[in-house]
Amino acid sequence: MASLSLHLPHHRLGRTCFRPIVAASSNGAPFSEIKKRGPFVLEIPLDKIRRPLTRTRANDPVKVKELMESIREIGLQEPIDVLEVDGIYYGFSGCHRFEAHQRLGLPTIRCKVRRGTKETLRHHLR
């Protein structure tokens, strides 16, 4: 069975980062196989996340400003949820946190990634 350890916490400029690391694997299973079993947390560049529902509603500018201040002071506390389909990331939640990161000029955002099929993606787009 592959073992997985996390560096907890790793402080860098006031932010806590969690980085998955493969410690050892008795059966030779690569880390990519471990990730297929359930959601995992990853830092993803903002420009790699598609936001297909951004035109359906506007973000509350007061909430975005408050999040910007919080993220600047203590970092992102809750990752956004993204769906990964065929190597492409789709964000359907965390709109305010995503915009706050954009406005702060941050290159990446912490995401809870779930893998899905094209059918799952079509379901979310309905």
PDB file of C-alpha atoms in Angstrom:
ATOM      1  CA  MET A   1       0.000   0.000   0.000  1.00  0.00           C
ATOM      2  CA  ALA A   2       1.330   3.446  -0.883  1.00  0.00           C
ATOM      3  CA  SER A   3       1.868   5.789   2.001  1.00  0.00           C
ATOM      4  CA  LEU A   4       1.222   9.494   1.840  1.00  0.00           C
ATOM      5  CA  SER A   5       2.431  12.153   4.204  1.00  0.00           C
ATOM      6  CA  LEU A   6       1.743  15.863   4.377  1.00  0.00           C
ATOM      7  CA  HIS A   7       4.001  18.647   5.539  1.00  0.00           C
ATOM      8  CA  LEU A   8       1.818  20.338   8.159  1.00  0.00           C
ATOM      9  CA  PRO A   9       2.102  23.285   8.475  1.00  0.00           C
ATOM     10  CA  HIS A  10       4.629  24.923   6.191  1.00  0.00           C
ATOM     11  CA  HIS A  11       4.615  28.664   6.836  1.00  0.00           C
ATOM     12  CA  ARG A  12       5.590  30.901   3.965  1.00  0.00           C
ATOM     13  CA  LEU A  13       4.795  34.602   4.028  1.00  0.00           C
ATOM     14  CA  GLY A  14       1.979  34.078   6.519  1.00  0.00           C
ATOM     15  CA  ARG A  15       0.284  31.355   4.479  1.00  0.00           C
ATOM     16  CA  THR A  16       0.005  27.691   5.307  1.00  0.00           C
ATOM     17  CA  CYS A  17       0.732  25.324   2.433  1.00  0.00           C
ATOM     18  CA  PHE A  18      -0.055  21.630   2.295  1.00  0.00           C
ATOM     19  CA  ARG A  19       1.964  19.663  -0.179  1.00  0.00           C
ATOM     20  CA  PRO A  20       1.293  16.000  -0.858  1.00  0.00           C
ATOM     21  CA  ILE A  21       4.431  13.889  -0.833  1.00  0.00           C
ATOM     22  CA  VAL A  22       4.892  10.235  -1.662  1.00  0.00           C
ATOM     23  CA  ALA A  23       6.958   8.751   1.134  1.00  0.00           C
ATOM     24  CA  ALA A  24       7.158   5.143  -0.014  1.00  0.00           C
ATOM     25  CA  SER A  25       5.167   2.611  -1.938  1.00  0.00           C
ATOM     26  CA  SER A  26       5.359  -1.060  -1.154  1.00  0.00           C
ATOM     27  CA  ASN A  27       3.381  -1.996  -4.278  1.00  0.00           C
ATOM     28  CA  GLY A  28       4.904   0.582  -6.629  1.00  0.00           C
ATOM     29  CA  ALA A  29       1.620   2.499  -7.072  1.00  0.00           C
ATOM     30  CA  PRO A  30       2.351   5.992  -8.423  1.00  0.00           C
ATOM     31  CA  PHE A  31       0.971   9.060  -6.665  1.00  0.00           C
ATOM     32  CA  SER A  32      -1.395   9.647  -9.601  1.00  0.00           C
ATOM     33  CA  GLU A  33      -3.160   6.391  -8.653  1.00  0.00           C
ATOM     34  CA  ILE A  34      -3.646   7.621  -5.091  1.00  0.00           C
ATOM     35  CA  LYS A  35      -5.286  10.836  -6.322  1.00  0.00           C
ATOM     36  CA  LYS A  36      -7.863   8.888  -8.332  1.00  0.00           C
ATOM     37  CA  ARG A  37      -9.460   7.551  -5.152  1.00  0.00           C
ATOM     38  CA  GLY A  38     -11.048  10.773  -3.927  1.00  0.00           C
ATOM     39  CA  PRO A  39     -10.753  14.543  -3.638  1.00  0.00           C
ATOM     40  CA  PHE A  40      -7.322  16.050  -3.080  1.00  0.00           C
ATOM     41  CA  VAL A  41      -6.039  19.575  -2.434  1.00  0.00           C
ATOM     42  CA  LEU A  42      -3.809  21.283  -4.969  1.00  0.00           C
ATOM     43  CA  GLU A  43      -2.566  24.805  -5.752  1.00  0.00           C
ATOM     44  CA  ILE A  44      -3.742  25.574  -9.290  1.00  0.00           C
ATOM     45  CA  PRO A  45      -2.891  28.639 -11.425  1.00  0.00           C
ATOM     46  CA  LEU A  46      -5.941  30.895 -11.753  1.00  0.00           C
ATOM     47  CA  ASP A  47      -5.603  30.962 -15.534  1.00  0.00           C
ATOM     48  CA  LYS A  48      -5.953  27.155 -15.655  1.00  0.00           C
ATOM     49  CA  ILE A  49      -9.423  27.189 -14.048  1.00  0.00           C
ATOM     50  CA  ARG A  50     -12.410  27.654 -16.329  1.00  0.00           C
ATOM     51  CA  ARG A  51     -15.394  29.426 -14.807  1.00  0.00           C
ATOM     52  CA  PRO A  52     -18.301  28.400 -17.088  1.00  0.00           C
ATOM     53  CA  LEU A  53     -21.059  29.980 -14.967  1.00  0.00           C
ATOM     54  CA  THR A  54     -19.553  33.435 -14.311  1.00  0.00           C
ATOM     55  CA  ARG A  55     -22.231  35.229 -16.321  1.00  0.00           C
ATOM     56  CA  THR A  56     -25.139  33.824 -14.298  1.00  0.00           C
ATOM     57  CA  ARG A  57     -24.681  36.212 -11.365  1.00  0.00           C
ATOM     58  CA  ALA A  58     -22.464  39.025 -10.191  1.00  0.00           C
ATOM     59  CA  ASN A  59     -20.293  38.702  -7.100  1.00  0.00           C
ATOM     60  CA  ASP A  60     -21.043  40.866  -4.078  1.00  0.00           C
ATOM     61  CA  PRO A  61     -18.261  43.506  -4.177  1.00  0.00           C
ATOM     62  CA  VAL A  62     -18.368  43.982  -0.381  1.00  0.00           C
ATOM     63  CA  LYS A  63     -17.845  40.260   0.197  1.00  0.00           C
ATOM     64  CA  VAL A  64     -14.973  40.194  -2.327  1.00  0.00           C
ATOM     65  CA  LYS A  65     -13.303  43.143  -0.563  1.00  0.00           C
ATOM     66  CA  GLU A  66     -13.670  41.476   2.840  1.00  0.00           C
ATOM     67  CA  LEU A  67     -12.183  38.265   1.464  1.00  0.00           C
ATOM     68  CA  MET A  68      -9.294  40.189  -0.074  1.00  0.00           C
ATOM     69  CA  GLU A  69      -8.452  41.666   3.326  1.00  0.00           C
ATOM     70  CA  SER A  70      -8.720  38.271   5.015  1.00  0.00           C
ATOM     71  CA  ILE A  71      -6.644  36.479   2.377  1.00  0.00           C
ATOM     72  CA  ARG A  72      -4.008  39.219   2.548  1.00  0.00           C
ATOM     73  CA  GLU A  73      -3.785  38.844   6.357  1.00  0.00           C
ATOM     74  CA  ILE A  74      -4.195  35.108   7.008  1.00  0.00           C
ATOM     75  CA  GLY A  75      -4.360  33.401   3.608  1.00  0.00           C
ATOM     76  CA  LEU A  76      -7.136  31.360   2.089  1.00  0.00           C
ATOM     77  CA  GLN A  77      -8.793  29.270   4.796  1.00  0.00           C
ATOM     78  CA  GLU A  78     -11.113  27.121   2.657  1.00  0.00           C
ATOM     79  CA  PRO A  79     -10.096  25.798  -0.773  1.00  0.00           C
ATOM     80  CA  ILE A  80     -12.465  26.293  -3.688  1.00  0.00           C
ATOM     81  CA  ASP A  81     -14.025  23.188  -5.252  1.00  0.00           C
ATOM     82  CA  VAL A  82     -13.040  22.343  -8.811  1.00  0.00           C
ATOM     83  CA  LEU A  83     -13.977  19.502 -11.112  1.00  0.00           C
ATOM     84  CA  GLU A  84     -11.180  18.049 -13.251  1.00  0.00           C
ATOM     85  CA  VAL A  85     -12.317  16.499 -16.524  1.00  0.00           C
ATOM     86  CA  ASP A  86      -9.684  15.245 -18.968  1.00  0.00           C
ATOM     87  CA  GLY A  87      -6.990  17.461 -17.424  1.00  0.00           C
ATOM     88  CA  ILE A  88      -9.098  20.652 -17.509  1.00  0.00           C
ATOM     89  CA  TYR A  89     -10.231  22.303 -14.262  1.00  0.00           C
ATOM     90  CA  TYR A  90     -13.748  23.745 -13.944  1.00  0.00           C
ATOM     91  CA  GLY A  91     -14.726  25.946 -11.017  1.00  0.00           C
ATOM     92  CA  PHE A  92     -18.370  26.037  -9.973  1.00  0.00           C
ATOM     93  CA  SER A  93     -18.077  27.301  -6.397  1.00  0.00           C
ATOM     94  CA  GLY A  94     -15.853  29.759  -4.575  1.00  0.00           C
ATOM     95  CA  CYS A  95     -16.630  32.628  -6.962  1.00  0.00           C
ATOM     96  CA  HIS A  96     -15.909  35.328  -4.360  1.00  0.00           C
ATOM     97  CA  ARG A  97     -12.654  33.671  -3.235  1.00  0.00           C
ATOM     98  CA  PHE A  98     -11.594  33.251  -6.882  1.00  0.00           C
ATOM     99  CA  GLU A  99     -12.264  36.941  -7.667  1.00  0.00           C
ATOM    100  CA  ALA A 100     -10.463  38.020  -4.481  1.00  0.00           C
ATOM    101  CA  HIS A 101      -7.373  36.090  -5.595  1.00  0.00           C
ATOM    102  CA  GLN A 102      -7.578  37.665  -9.055  1.00  0.00           C
ATOM    103  CA  ARG A 103      -7.877  41.187  -7.649  1.00  0.00           C
ATOM    104  CA  LEU A 104      -4.971  40.573  -5.264  1.00  0.00           C
ATOM    105  CA  GLY A 105      -2.840  39.486  -8.229  1.00  0.00           C
ATOM    106  CA  LEU A 106      -2.165  36.046  -6.767  1.00  0.00           C
ATOM    107  CA  PRO A 107      -1.075  33.510  -9.404  1.00  0.00           C
ATOM    108  CA  THR A 108      -2.593  30.385  -7.798  1.00  0.00           C
ATOM    109  CA  ILE A 109      -5.463  29.311  -5.562  1.00  0.00           C
ATOM    110  CA  ARG A 110      -5.824  26.306  -3.284  1.00  0.00           C
ATOM    111  CA  CYS A 111      -8.449  23.909  -4.696  1.00  0.00           C
ATOM    112  CA  LYS A 112     -10.192  20.760  -3.581  1.00  0.00           C
ATOM    113  CA  VAL A 113     -10.103  18.744  -6.793  1.00  0.00           C
ATOM    114  CA  ARG A 114     -12.599  16.058  -7.693  1.00  0.00           C
ATOM    115  CA  ARG A 115     -12.220  14.062 -10.881  1.00  0.00           C
ATOM    116  CA  GLY A 116     -15.235  13.605 -13.101  1.00  0.00           C
ATOM    117  CA  THR A 117     -16.448  12.583 -16.521  1.00  0.00           C
ATOM    118  CA  LYS A 118     -17.802  14.708 -19.344  1.00  0.00           C
ATOM    119  CA  GLU A 119     -21.275  13.572 -18.261  1.00  0.00           C
ATOM    120  CA  THR A 120     -20.642  14.948 -14.767  1.00  0.00           C
ATOM    121  CA  LEU A 121     -19.559  18.244 -16.340  1.00  0.00           C
ATOM    122  CA  ARG A 122     -22.719  18.394 -18.478  1.00  0.00           C
ATOM    123  CA  HIS A 123     -24.792  17.825 -15.335  1.00  0.00           C
ATOM    124  CA  HIS A 124     -23.143  20.824 -13.627  1.00  0.00           C
ATOM    125  CA  LEU A 125     -23.770  23.015 -16.677  1.00  0.00           C
ATOM    126  CA  ARG A 126     -27.555  22.417 -16.680  1.00  0.00           C
TER     127      ARG A 126
END
